[in-house]
Short mmCIF file of C-alpha atoms in Angstrom, two decimals:
data_model
loop_
_atom_site.label_atom_id
_atom_site.label_comp_id
_atom_site.label_asym_id
_atom_site.label_seq_id
_atom_site.Cartn_x
_atom_site.Cartn_y
_atom_site.Cartn_z
CA MET L 352 55.42 -27.61 -19.61
CA HIS L 353 54.98 -26.62 -23.27
CA ALA L 354 51.33 -26.48 -24.35
CA LYS L 355 51.80 -29.21 -26.98
CA SER L 356 53.52 -31.54 -24.50
CA PHE L 357 50.78 -30.86 -22.00
CA GLU L 358 48.17 -31.85 -24.60
CA MET L 359 49.97 -35.11 -25.35
CA ALA L 360 49.83 -36.08 -21.69
CA LEU L 361 46.04 -35.80 -21.59
CA PRO L 362 43.36 -38.23 -22.71
CA LYS L 363 42.22 -37.48 -26.24
CA ARG L 364 38.76 -36.44 -25.08
CA ASN L 365 40.28 -33.61 -23.06
CA VAL L 366 42.54 -32.21 -25.78
CA PHE L 367 39.79 -30.19 -27.39
CA VAL L 368 38.78 -28.68 -24.07
CA VAL L 369 42.39 -27.67 -23.31
CA ARG L 370 42.88 -26.15 -26.76
CA PHE L 371 39.69 -24.15 -26.38
CA ALA L 372 40.78 -22.90 -22.96
CA ILE L 373 44.22 -21.86 -24.24
CA ILE L 374 42.69 -19.94 -27.16
CA PHE L 375 40.17 -18.33 -24.83
CA VAL L 376 42.87 -17.18 -22.40
CA LEU L 377 45.08 -15.87 -25.22
CA ASN L 378 42.14 -13.89 -26.58
CA LEU L 379 41.50 -12.39 -23.17
CA VAL L 380 45.16 -11.40 -22.89
CA GLU L 381 45.03 -9.87 -26.36
CA ILE L 382 41.86 -7.94 -25.64
CA TYR L 383 42.43 -6.93 -22.05
CA GLY L 384 46.23 -6.86 -21.92
CA LYS L 385 48.55 -3.89 -22.20
CA ILE L 386 46.85 -2.37 -25.23
CA PRO L 387 44.52 0.40 -24.01
CA THR L 388 40.81 0.41 -24.80
CA THR L 389 38.39 3.26 -25.36
CA LEU L 390 36.67 2.14 -22.14
CA GLU L 391 39.62 3.67 -20.29
CA GLY L 392 39.18 6.99 -22.06
CA PRO L 393 38.90 9.81 -22.62
CA PHE L 394 42.67 9.97 -22.78
CA LYS L 395 44.89 12.93 -22.08
CA PRO L 396 45.89 14.50 -25.43
CA VAL L 397 49.28 13.48 -26.85
CA THR L 398 51.28 15.23 -29.56
CA VAL L 399 54.29 13.78 -31.39
CA HIS L 400 55.96 16.36 -33.61
CA LEU L 401 57.54 15.70 -37.01
CA ASP L 402 60.87 13.92 -36.99
CA GLU L 403 62.63 15.78 -39.82
CA SER L 404 65.08 12.92 -40.39
CA PHE L 405 62.23 10.72 -41.68
CA ARG L 406 60.94 13.08 -44.38
CA GLY L 407 62.04 10.58 -47.02
CA HIS L 408 61.72 11.02 -50.77
CA ALA L 409 58.53 13.09 -51.10
CA ILE L 410 58.92 13.28 -54.86
CA ASP L 411 56.89 11.46 -57.47
CA LEU L 412 58.05 8.34 -59.23
CA PRO L 413 59.16 9.33 -62.75
CA ASP L 414 57.46 7.88 -65.80
CA THR L 415 60.69 5.94 -66.45
CA ASP L 416 60.23 3.86 -63.30
CA PRO L 417 59.49 0.26 -64.40
CA ARG L 418 56.68 0.04 -61.83
CA VAL L 419 54.61 2.62 -63.72
CA GLN L 420 55.47 1.72 -67.30
CA ARG L 421 53.11 -0.18 -69.57
CA ASN L 422 54.22 -3.81 -69.76
CA VAL L 423 51.47 -5.30 -71.94
CA VAL L 424 51.00 -5.25 -75.71
CA GLY L 425 47.99 -4.55 -77.88
CA PHE L 426 44.72 -4.86 -76.02
CA GLU L 427 46.00 -7.06 -73.21
CA PRO L 428 44.54 -6.02 -69.82
CA GLU L 429 46.46 -3.79 -67.42
CA GLN L 430 45.68 -1.81 -64.26
CA ILE L 431 43.62 -4.75 -63.02
CA SER L 432 41.72 -4.29 -59.76
CA VAL L 433 39.05 -5.88 -57.58
CA SER L 434 36.35 -3.99 -55.67
CA LEU L 435 33.42 -5.15 -53.60
CA SER L 436 29.75 -5.11 -54.34
CA SER L 437 27.27 -4.39 -51.55
CA ALA L 438 27.45 -7.95 -50.18
CA TYR L 439 29.84 -10.91 -50.16
CA ASP L 440 28.22 -12.75 -53.07
CA SER L 441 29.52 -10.45 -55.80
CA VAL L 442 32.60 -8.40 -56.68
CA TRP L 443 33.70 -6.11 -59.48
CA ILE L 444 36.72 -6.76 -61.70
CA SER L 445 38.10 -3.69 -63.50
CA TRP L 446 40.90 -3.24 -66.01
CA ILE L 447 42.08 -1.12 -68.94
CA THR L 448 42.94 -2.15 -72.50
CA GLY L 449 44.57 -0.07 -75.19
CA GLU L 450 46.83 2.94 -74.76
CA PHE L 451 45.83 6.39 -73.62
CA GLN L 452 46.47 9.34 -75.93
CA ILE L 453 47.50 12.85 -74.98
CA GLY L 454 48.09 15.79 -77.31
CA ASP L 455 46.36 18.18 -79.67
CA ASP L 456 44.98 15.57 -82.08
CA ILE L 457 43.55 12.63 -80.14
CA LYS L 458 41.20 9.97 -81.48
CA PRO L 459 39.23 8.19 -78.73
CA LEU L 460 39.15 4.40 -78.87
CA ASP L 461 35.82 2.68 -79.47
CA PRO L 462 34.84 0.61 -76.41
CA LYS L 463 32.71 -1.63 -78.59
CA THR L 464 35.81 -3.03 -80.31
CA VAL L 465 37.00 -4.91 -77.22
CA LYS L 466 34.82 -7.24 -75.13
CA SER L 467 34.64 -7.20 -71.33
CA ILE L 468 34.80 -10.83 -70.18
CA VAL L 469 35.94 -12.53 -66.98
CA TYR L 470 36.38 -16.27 -66.53
CA TYR L 471 36.45 -17.35 -62.89
CA GLY L 472 36.23 -20.35 -60.60
CA LYS L 473 37.48 -21.92 -57.38
CA LEU L 474 40.34 -23.72 -59.10
CA ASN L 475 43.07 -21.97 -61.08
CA PHE L 476 42.96 -24.70 -63.72
CA LEU L 477 39.16 -24.71 -64.00
CA LEU L 478 37.65 -21.26 -64.58
CA ASN L 479 34.20 -22.65 -65.24
CA TYR L 480 32.17 -19.46 -64.84
CA LYS L 481 31.90 -16.57 -67.26
CA ALA L 482 30.73 -12.99 -66.74
CA LYS L 483 30.29 -10.15 -69.20
CA GLY L 484 30.40 -6.46 -68.38
CA ASP L 485 30.52 -2.97 -69.77
CA SER L 486 33.28 -0.70 -71.02
CA LEU L 487 33.84 3.01 -71.52
CA ILE L 488 36.41 5.67 -72.22
CA TYR L 489 36.64 9.15 -70.78
CA ASN L 490 38.22 12.36 -72.00
CA GLN L 491 39.89 15.22 -70.15
CA LEU L 492 39.51 18.22 -72.49
CA TYR L 493 40.84 21.77 -72.34
CA PRO L 494 39.66 24.30 -75.00
CA PHE L 495 42.75 26.46 -74.77
CA ASP L 496 45.83 26.80 -76.95
CA SER L 497 48.91 24.88 -75.75
CA LEU L 498 46.92 22.65 -73.36
CA GLN L 499 46.95 19.00 -74.32
CA ASN L 500 43.80 16.89 -74.29
CA TYR L 501 43.64 13.31 -73.01
CA THR L 502 41.60 10.25 -73.87
CA SER L 503 41.83 7.07 -71.85
CA GLY L 504 42.29 3.48 -72.79
CA ILE L 505 39.15 1.34 -72.72
CA ILE L 506 38.02 0.86 -69.12
CA HIS L 507 36.20 -2.37 -68.32
CA HIS L 508 33.97 -3.20 -65.33
CA VAL L 509 32.54 -6.70 -64.89
CA ARG L 510 30.47 -7.84 -61.93
CA LEU L 511 30.89 -11.44 -60.78
CA THR L 512 27.84 -12.87 -59.00
CA GLY L 513 26.80 -16.01 -57.15
CA LEU L 514 29.99 -16.12 -55.08
CA GLN L 515 30.38 -17.99 -51.81
CA PRO L 516 31.58 -16.20 -48.67
CA ASP L 517 35.17 -16.26 -47.46
CA THR L 518 36.27 -18.22 -50.53
CA VAL L 519 39.26 -17.88 -52.85
CA TYR L 520 38.35 -17.41 -56.50
CA TYR L 521 40.68 -17.38 -59.49
CA TYR L 522 39.96 -15.18 -62.48
CA GLN L 523 41.21 -14.16 -65.90
CA CYS L 524 39.96 -11.06 -67.69
CA GLY L 525 40.09 -9.67 -71.21
CA ASP L 526 38.76 -10.46 -74.66
CA PRO L 527 39.33 -14.09 -75.77
CA SER L 528 38.34 -13.33 -79.37
CA ILE L 529 41.35 -11.09 -80.08
CA PRO L 530 42.87 -12.94 -78.16
CA ALA L 531 43.93 -10.58 -75.36
CA MET L 532 43.63 -12.17 -71.94
CA SER L 533 45.35 -11.47 -68.65
CA GLU L 534 47.23 -13.87 -66.48
CA ILE L 535 45.25 -15.73 -63.83
CA TYR L 536 44.75 -13.76 -60.59
CA GLN L 537 42.95 -14.54 -57.38
CA PHE L 538 40.94 -12.84 -54.65
CA ARG L 539 39.06 -13.87 -51.51
CA THR L 540 35.43 -12.91 -50.97
CA MET L 541 34.30 -11.23 -47.76
CA PRO L 542 32.87 -13.43 -45.00
CA ILE L 543 29.12 -13.69 -44.63
CA SER L 544 27.52 -10.82 -42.73
CA GLY L 545 26.96 -11.72 -39.10
CA PRO L 546 27.97 -10.67 -35.57
CA LYS L 547 30.75 -13.27 -35.40
CA SER L 548 32.08 -12.93 -38.94
CA TYR L 549 34.72 -10.36 -39.96
CA PRO L 550 37.57 -9.89 -42.41
CA SER L 551 40.86 -10.38 -40.60
CA ARG L 552 42.50 -7.07 -41.48
CA LEU L 553 41.20 -3.91 -43.06
CA ALA L 554 43.88 -1.52 -44.33
CA VAL L 555 43.08 2.21 -44.31
CA VAL L 556 45.14 4.70 -46.29
CA GLY L 557 44.56 8.23 -47.53
CA ASP L 558 46.17 10.92 -49.68
CA LEU L 559 48.42 8.30 -51.20
CA GLY L 560 49.86 9.82 -54.35
CA LEU L 561 52.72 8.13 -56.16
CA THR L 562 55.96 9.14 -54.46
CA TYR L 563 58.85 7.19 -53.02
CA ASN L 564 57.06 7.61 -49.68
CA THR L 565 54.03 6.00 -51.29
CA THR L 566 56.09 2.95 -52.19
CA SER L 567 57.14 2.64 -48.55
CA THR L 568 53.54 2.94 -47.37
CA ILE L 569 52.30 0.27 -49.77
CA SER L 570 55.22 -2.02 -48.91
CA HIS L 571 54.32 -1.78 -45.22
CA LEU L 572 50.64 -2.22 -46.00
CA ILE L 573 51.25 -5.37 -48.04
CA SER L 574 53.35 -6.83 -45.23
CA ASN L 575 50.27 -6.62 -42.99
CA GLN L 576 48.35 -8.88 -45.39
CA PRO L 577 45.04 -7.00 -45.55
CA ASP L 578 41.79 -8.53 -46.75
CA LEU L 579 40.44 -5.16 -47.88
CA VAL L 580 41.88 -1.72 -48.60
CA LEU L 581 39.94 1.44 -47.79
CA MET L 582 41.22 4.43 -49.78
CA VAL L 583 39.86 7.60 -48.19
CA GLY L 584 40.42 9.99 -51.09
CA ASP L 585 43.14 11.87 -52.97
CA VAL L 586 44.44 9.07 -55.13
CA CYS L 587 47.20 10.04 -57.57
CA TYR L 588 47.47 13.86 -57.53
CA ALA L 589 47.36 14.21 -61.29
CA ASN L 590 46.17 17.77 -60.75
CA LEU L 591 49.59 18.82 -59.48
CA TYR L 592 50.77 18.67 -63.10
CA LEU L 593 50.33 20.69 -66.26
CA THR L 594 49.15 18.79 -69.32
CA ASN L 595 52.74 18.75 -70.61
CA GLY L 596 53.79 16.63 -67.62
CA THR L 597 55.47 19.42 -65.65
CA GLY L 598 54.72 19.06 -61.96
CA SER L 599 54.84 21.15 -58.81
CA ASP L 600 54.16 20.77 -55.09
CA CYS L 601 52.28 24.07 -55.22
CA TYR L 602 50.27 24.23 -58.42
CA SER L 603 48.82 27.70 -57.84
CA CYS L 604 52.28 29.06 -57.00
CA SER L 605 53.99 27.70 -60.11
CA PHE L 606 51.20 27.92 -62.66
CA SER L 607 49.28 31.03 -61.66
CA ASP L 608 48.64 32.06 -65.28
CA THR L 609 46.99 28.83 -66.46
CA PRO L 610 43.45 29.45 -67.83
CA ILE L 611 42.06 26.37 -66.07
CA HIS L 612 43.46 24.07 -63.42
CA GLU L 613 45.08 21.46 -65.67
CA THR L 614 45.80 17.84 -64.83
CA TYR L 615 48.21 15.33 -66.30
CA GLN L 616 45.98 12.29 -66.68
CA PRO L 617 48.77 9.74 -67.40
CA ARG L 618 49.54 9.94 -63.66
CA TRP L 619 46.30 7.96 -63.18
CA ASP L 620 47.62 5.23 -65.47
CA TYR L 621 50.94 5.20 -63.63
CA TRP L 622 49.09 4.81 -60.33
CA GLY L 623 46.94 1.97 -61.65
CA ARG L 624 50.00 0.08 -62.85
CA PHE L 625 51.87 0.59 -59.60
CA MET L 626 48.91 -0.59 -57.50
CA GLN L 627 47.99 -3.63 -59.63
CA PRO L 628 50.12 -6.17 -57.69
CA LEU L 629 48.08 -5.31 -54.59
CA VAL L 630 44.58 -4.47 -55.81
CA SER L 631 44.37 -7.26 -58.40
CA LYS L 632 44.00 -9.64 -55.44
CA VAL L 633 42.91 -7.46 -52.49
CA PRO L 634 39.68 -5.49 -53.02
CA ILE L 635 39.99 -1.71 -52.82
CA MET L 636 37.12 0.64 -51.99
CA VAL L 637 37.62 4.31 -52.84
CA VAL L 638 35.90 7.55 -51.93
CA GLU L 639 36.59 10.83 -53.73
CA GLY L 640 38.88 13.57 -52.47
CA ASN L 641 39.42 17.15 -53.57
CA HIS L 642 42.28 16.15 -55.89
CA GLU L 643 39.79 14.08 -57.88
CA ILE L 644 37.68 17.14 -58.83
CA GLU L 645 39.76 17.81 -61.97
CA GLU L 646 37.61 20.41 -63.69
CA GLN L 647 37.62 20.43 -67.50
CA VAL L 648 35.66 21.90 -70.39
CA GLY L 649 31.97 22.40 -69.70
CA ASN L 650 32.57 22.44 -65.95
CA GLN L 651 32.76 18.66 -65.96
CA THR L 652 34.45 17.22 -62.88
CA PHE L 653 35.52 13.86 -61.42
CA ALA L 654 35.77 12.20 -64.86
CA ALA L 655 38.74 9.99 -64.00
CA TYR L 656 37.42 9.01 -60.56
CA SER L 657 33.94 8.17 -61.84
CA SER L 658 35.27 6.16 -64.79
CA ARG L 659 38.22 4.23 -63.43
CA PHE L 660 36.66 2.66 -60.34
CA ALA L 661 33.67 0.38 -59.99
CA PHE L 662 31.23 1.31 -57.24
CA PRO L 663 28.35 -0.70 -55.74
CA SER L 664 26.09 2.33 -56.06
CA LYS L 665 23.21 0.62 -57.86
CA GLU L 666 23.37 -2.41 -55.56
CA CYS L 667 22.98 -0.26 -52.43
CA GLY L 668 20.32 2.09 -53.80
CA SER L 669 22.59 5.06 -54.51
CA SER L 670 22.39 6.98 -57.76
CA SER L 671 25.94 8.29 -57.52
CA PRO L 672 29.56 7.08 -57.37
CA PHE L 673 30.19 9.75 -54.72
CA TYR L 674 28.29 7.98 -51.94
CA TYR L 675 27.48 4.31 -51.44
CA SER L 676 27.55 1.53 -48.85
CA PHE L 677 28.61 -2.09 -48.58
CA ASN L 678 29.03 -4.90 -46.07
CA ALA L 679 32.24 -6.69 -45.16
CA GLY L 680 31.28 -9.43 -42.73
CA GLY L 681 29.67 -7.87 -39.67
CA ILE L 682 30.68 -4.34 -40.70
CA HIS L 683 28.47 -1.93 -42.62
CA PHE L 684 30.48 0.76 -44.40
CA ILE L 685 29.04 4.11 -45.41
CA MET L 686 31.12 6.02 -47.98
CA LEU L 687 30.08 9.67 -48.14
CA GLY L 688 30.94 12.53 -50.50
CA GLY L 689 32.42 15.71 -49.12
CA TYR L 690 32.38 17.38 -52.55
CA ILE L 691 28.76 16.87 -53.54
CA ALA L 692 25.65 18.36 -51.93
CA TYR L 693 25.12 16.98 -48.43
CA ASN L 694 22.44 19.21 -46.88
CA LYS L 695 19.18 17.68 -45.70
CA SER L 696 17.37 18.40 -48.96
CA ALA L 697 20.11 16.83 -51.10
CA ASP L 698 19.93 13.37 -52.67
CA GLN L 699 22.96 12.23 -50.68
CA TYR L 700 21.33 12.99 -47.33
CA LYS L 701 18.06 11.34 -48.35
CA TRP L 702 19.97 8.24 -49.44
CA LEU L 703 21.91 8.23 -46.17
CA GLU L 704 18.69 8.29 -44.14
CA LYS L 705 17.32 5.30 -46.02
CA ASP L 706 20.58 3.37 -45.86
CA LEU L 707 21.00 3.87 -42.11
CA ALA L 708 17.38 2.88 -41.49
CA LYS L 709 18.00 -0.46 -43.20
CA VAL L 710 21.09 -1.38 -41.15
CA ASP L 711 20.39 -4.33 -38.85
CA ARG L 712 22.91 -4.12 -36.00
CA LYS L 713 22.19 -7.72 -35.06
CA VAL L 714 23.67 -8.69 -38.45
CA THR L 715 26.28 -5.93 -38.87
CA PRO L 716 27.05 -4.68 -35.35
CA TRP L 717 29.81 -2.36 -36.57
CA LEU L 718 28.97 0.82 -38.45
CA ILE L 719 31.90 2.66 -40.05
CA ALA L 720 31.66 5.89 -42.02
CA THR L 721 34.22 7.37 -44.40
CA TRP L 722 34.62 10.61 -46.30
CA HIS L 723 37.61 12.72 -47.28
CA PRO L 724 37.70 16.05 -45.34
CA PRO L 725 37.75 15.50 -41.54
CA TRP L 726 35.32 17.17 -39.17
CA TYR L 727 37.75 16.83 -36.28
CA THR L 728 41.28 18.01 -36.94
CA THR L 729 43.56 20.24 -34.88
CA TYR L 730 46.04 20.96 -37.66
CA THR L 731 46.04 24.36 -39.38
CA ALA L 732 45.72 22.59 -42.73
CA HIS L 733 41.99 22.35 -43.53
CA TYR L 734 40.93 23.31 -39.99
CA ARG L 735 37.10 23.32 -39.80
CA GLU L 736 36.97 23.32 -43.59
CA ALA L 737 34.14 20.76 -43.69
CA GLU L 738 32.07 22.38 -40.94
CA CYS L 739 28.97 22.68 -43.14
CA MET L 740 29.03 18.94 -43.81
CA LYS L 741 29.45 18.34 -40.07
CA VAL L 742 26.48 20.59 -39.27
CA ALA L 743 24.33 18.75 -41.81
CA MET L 744 25.25 15.15 -41.05
CA GLU L 745 26.77 14.69 -37.60
CA GLU L 746 23.46 14.35 -35.79
CA ILE L 747 22.11 11.52 -37.95
CA LEU L 748 25.39 9.57 -37.80
CA TYR L 749 25.36 9.92 -34.00
CA LYS L 750 21.70 8.90 -33.78
CA TYR L 751 22.39 5.68 -35.65
CA GLY L 752 25.49 4.92 -33.61
CA VAL L 753 28.39 5.16 -36.06
CA ASP L 754 31.37 3.56 -34.30
CA ILE L 755 34.37 4.82 -36.29
CA VAL L 756 34.93 7.59 -38.84
CA PHE L 757 37.89 7.52 -41.24
CA ASN L 758 39.05 10.64 -43.10
CA GLY L 759 42.05 11.88 -45.06
CA HIS L 760 42.82 15.35 -46.45
CA VAL L 761 45.10 16.47 -43.60
CA HIS L 762 48.59 15.11 -44.27
CA ALA L 763 49.21 13.77 -40.79
CA TYR L 764 47.70 11.30 -38.34
CA GLU L 765 45.18 12.12 -35.64
CA ARG L 766 42.88 9.96 -33.51
CA SER L 767 40.13 11.45 -31.39
CA ASN L 768 38.56 10.40 -28.16
CA ARG L 769 34.88 9.54 -28.54
CA VAL L 770 33.30 12.86 -29.47
CA TYR L 771 30.06 14.46 -30.61
CA ASN L 772 29.59 18.15 -31.40
CA TYR L 773 33.10 18.95 -30.13
CA THR L 774 32.20 17.49 -26.72
CA LEU L 775 33.52 14.30 -25.15
CA ASP L 776 30.77 11.71 -25.42
CA PRO L 777 31.10 8.00 -24.56
CA CYS L 778 28.62 7.19 -27.33
CA GLY L 779 30.21 9.34 -30.01
CA PRO L 780 32.38 7.80 -32.75
CA VAL L 781 36.16 7.70 -32.78
CA HIS L 782 37.35 9.96 -35.60
CA ILE L 783 40.61 8.93 -37.28
CA ALA L 784 42.28 11.23 -39.82
CA ILE L 785 44.84 9.28 -41.81
CA GLY L 786 45.80 11.47 -44.77
CA ASP L 787 49.44 10.46 -44.39
CA GLY L 788 49.82 8.01 -47.27
CA GLY L 789 52.86 9.69 -48.81
CA ASN L 790 51.87 12.25 -51.45
CA ARG L 791 54.23 14.94 -52.72
CA GLU L 792 52.53 17.82 -50.93
CA LYS L 793 53.97 18.94 -47.63
CA MET L 794 53.31 17.10 -44.37
CA ALA L 795 50.91 18.90 -42.02
CA ILE L 796 52.94 20.09 -39.02
CA LYS L 797 51.36 23.17 -37.43
CA HIS L 798 48.52 22.92 -34.91
CA VAL L 799 45.84 25.59 -34.49
CA ASP L 800 46.19 25.58 -30.70
CA GLU L 801 49.79 26.76 -30.89
CA PRO L 802 50.40 30.53 -30.55
CA GLY L 803 49.74 32.48 -33.72
CA ASN L 804 48.37 29.53 -35.71
CA CYS L 805 44.62 30.01 -35.35
CA PRO L 806 43.26 30.97 -38.80
CA GLU L 807 40.79 33.70 -39.59
CA PRO L 808 37.34 32.07 -39.70
CA SER L 809 36.59 33.52 -43.13
CA THR L 810 39.55 31.64 -44.63
CA THR L 811 38.41 28.18 -43.57
CA PRO L 812 35.43 27.17 -45.77
CA ASP L 813 36.17 24.69 -48.55
CA SER L 814 36.54 26.69 -51.75
CA TYR L 815 34.78 24.08 -53.90
CA MET L 816 31.69 23.54 -51.73
CA GLY L 817 31.46 27.10 -50.40
CA GLY L 818 29.27 28.12 -47.48
CA PHE L 819 30.27 29.21 -43.98
CA CYS L 820 29.34 27.27 -40.86
CA ALA L 821 32.44 27.43 -38.63
CA TYR L 822 31.53 29.90 -35.91
CA ASN L 823 33.23 30.45 -32.56
CA PHE L 824 32.65 27.81 -29.89
CA THR L 825 29.78 28.72 -27.58
CA SER L 826 30.57 26.49 -24.61
CA GLY L 827 33.36 24.52 -22.99
CA PRO L 828 37.01 25.48 -22.51
CA ALA L 829 37.14 27.24 -25.90
CA ALA L 830 33.93 29.28 -25.46
CA GLY L 831 34.03 32.49 -27.46
CA LYS L 832 37.04 31.39 -29.47
CA PHE L 833 37.56 29.88 -32.92
CA CYS L 834 40.42 27.63 -31.74
CA TRP L 835 41.44 26.05 -28.47
CA ASP L 836 44.51 27.47 -26.71
CA ARG L 837 45.82 23.96 -26.07
CA GLN L 838 45.39 20.57 -27.70
CA PRO L 839 41.62 19.98 -27.45
CA GLU L 840 40.44 17.30 -25.06
CA TYR L 841 38.73 15.48 -27.93
CA SER L 842 42.12 15.01 -29.67
CA ALA L 843 43.69 11.90 -28.13
CA TYR L 844 46.79 11.45 -30.29
CA ARG L 845 48.34 13.35 -33.19
CA GLU L 846 51.58 12.92 -35.08
CA SER L 847 53.12 14.21 -38.30
CA SER L 848 54.45 11.15 -40.11
CA PHE L 849 53.71 9.01 -43.16
CA GLY L 850 51.95 5.70 -42.61
CA HIS L 851 48.78 3.61 -42.85
CA GLY L 852 46.34 1.91 -40.50
CA ILE L 853 45.07 -1.61 -39.89
CA LEU L 854 41.69 -2.37 -38.32
CA GLU L 855 41.11 -5.87 -36.93
CA VAL L 856 37.55 -6.44 -35.76
CA LYS L 857 37.71 -9.22 -33.18
CA ASN L 858 34.04 -9.60 -32.30
CA ASP L 859 30.82 -7.59 -32.06
CA THR L 860 32.26 -5.22 -29.44
CA HIS L 861 36.07 -5.09 -29.82
CA ALA L 862 38.18 -3.86 -32.74
CA LEU L 863 41.94 -3.37 -32.64
CA TRP L 864 43.16 -0.23 -34.42
CA THR L 865 46.87 0.07 -35.23
CA TRP L 866 48.61 2.94 -36.98
CA HIS L 867 51.93 2.04 -38.60
CA ARG L 868 54.57 4.68 -39.34
CA ASN L 869 56.67 4.17 -42.46
CA GLN L 870 59.96 4.65 -40.59
CA ASP L 871 59.21 1.87 -38.10
CA MET L 872 59.71 -1.84 -38.44
CA TYR L 873 56.72 -3.66 -39.90
CA ASN L 874 55.65 -5.18 -36.58
CA LYS L 875 55.84 -1.96 -34.55
CA ALA L 876 52.84 0.23 -33.81
CA GLY L 877 52.92 4.03 -33.81
CA ASP L 878 49.49 4.17 -32.18
CA GLN L 879 47.33 1.30 -31.01
CA ILE L 880 44.03 0.99 -29.19
CA TYR L 881 41.03 -1.28 -28.83
CA ILE L 882 37.90 0.53 -29.94
CA VAL L 883 35.09 -0.94 -27.85
CA ARG L 884 31.38 -0.72 -28.61
CA GLN L 885 28.89 -0.46 -25.74
CA PRO L 886 25.50 -1.26 -27.29
CA LYS L 887 23.73 -1.41 -23.92
CA ARG L 888 25.07 1.94 -22.79
CA CYS L 889 24.65 3.52 -26.22
CA PRO L 890 21.41 2.30 -27.80
CA VAL L 891 21.02 3.28 -31.42
CA GLU L 892 18.13 4.11 -33.70
CA PRO L 893 16.42 0.77 -34.43
CA LYS L 894 16.06 -0.64 -37.90
CA VAL L 895 12.87 0.58 -39.56
CA SER L 896 11.61 -2.31 -41.67
CA SER L 897 9.09 -0.13 -43.50
CA LEU L 898 11.95 1.70 -45.21
CA VAL L 899 13.68 -1.41 -46.50
CA GLY L 900 11.94 -1.31 -49.85
CA LEU L 901 12.49 2.40 -50.45
#
C-alpha cells in the first residue's frame, strides 16, 4: 500500500506517529544504507586515473564573453556578493561601483564620493532596515617601463546586523543619493548554532579560475542548491597574465624576462561578474591561495584578496584577513593561512589556540578546518610542500578534535582515511584535497608512489614561505624513504578530474560527503562517504572558559 493511502486508512491521531516512523526509517536507510561510512575504514586505497576525453575547455573565458562584461552604468553596483559574519545574526554585503582603470596614467577614484548603503528586510516590497558601511580602492602598481598599473573601482563592504536565524532576507545596495541602486536580491541566514541545527548543503570548491571548465563546475554546483560556498583558495588566476592582458598556462616559461611577476587585475573583475548570480544570494567564504600573493611595488602582496572580500576577522578576534573563524549552525569553521607565519610564536598560531579553546562542542559539535596547501597529498604536484605548516599546527588541531580538513592547491581530488602524523588514526581528521575547480593550469596526474616520480626533498618546500621540514619517514611501511612505493594507506581515494564537493551534515555525528565530477550527470557521485564522529571514543580538549575573554 502507498504510504499516503496507508495514512488515510488510519485514525487521525495515528497519522503523526506513522509519519514520524516513516521519516525515521528513511533516515536510517540513508545513514546506514549502501553508502559507506568512516566507521568501516580505513579503506583500501583506490586510484582513478585521468580520463583524457574529459579534459574539456581548459582555457579562460575571453573578456568578450557577456558573462564577464560590465553590464551596469555609472556608479550602479556590480560584482555583488554575500559573506558570513562569525554568527548567524549578521552578514556582509559587498559590491563594486565605478570602473577600474589600467594603464600608464591612472587616477584612482575617491571612495568618499559614493556612499555604502544597504536596505534590507524580510519582504521584497518592504526593505525597512538600513545599514551603512565602508568603502575603499586598491592599486596594483609596477615601477617599471611598459608595465601597466591598475586601480580598482570603489569596493563597498556593509555589515547587516540583528538578523534572525534560517530566515530569507531581501536587500538592495548602492547609493540612493546619486541615485545608483542595485536590483533587489535575497539570501538566507545560517541556522542558529546548536547540535541539531545545520545548513542543508555546503559546497566546497578550490582552484576555480575562470575557464570553460569553471563554468561547468559552477553550473553543477548551482544545481546542488548549496546554502554556503567554501572557496579554498586560488580564485581567478590573474597572475597568469601580463599587465597587457597576455596570458599563459606557464607564466615563468613564457615571461621569464619580466622584472616582477605581473598580474592582470581585470581578471578579478571578470570573476566577480561571472560569480555574481551565485554569490549575490549564497554566501561565499574565501581563504587565500598562492595565486592571491600578487607581489607589487614595495613588496606589497594580497592587495586584491584583502580588498575585494569581507572577512569576519574582527568579529572572531583575528587581526588578519588571512585567518578567521565562523559558525554555520552546529559547525565551527577555522580558516587558516598557509602563506602567512604559522609557527607557534606567530600571531596566527596564538589566535588559533584562543579560538579552539573557546569552541563549545555541545553547541558546535563539528569542527572543520580549511587552508590552501594540503598536508596530505600523494600527487607529485606540491608533494609535502606545506610540511612546515603541518609540523607547526597538526598537533593542536588533533588535540581539539578537528573532524574534516579541506584544501586545494593540487589540481585533482583526493580523500584520506582518518590520519594523524602520516599514521592511520581513528580519531584523526579526514583530509580532502579538492583543488579541481577548473583553472587553466594543468590537471595533476602523476603520483609520487609511481616509479621515478618521487621528488628530491630539497625541491619540495614552498618557495614563498621557505623553510625545510619534509624529512624521510622514520617509521611504518615507508621508513627511511621520502615517498611510499605504493599508494599510501592513508590515501583512501584519488582521481584526476574537475569537480566540486557537497557536505551535508545530518546530525551531531553523521555528515554525508559527496564529490561530483563535471563530466557526470548532476545526480551522480564520483566519491561518496558518511564521515562519522565518535565523541566518546575520541574525546577532545575541553572548552576553557577562562580564555573566552582573551
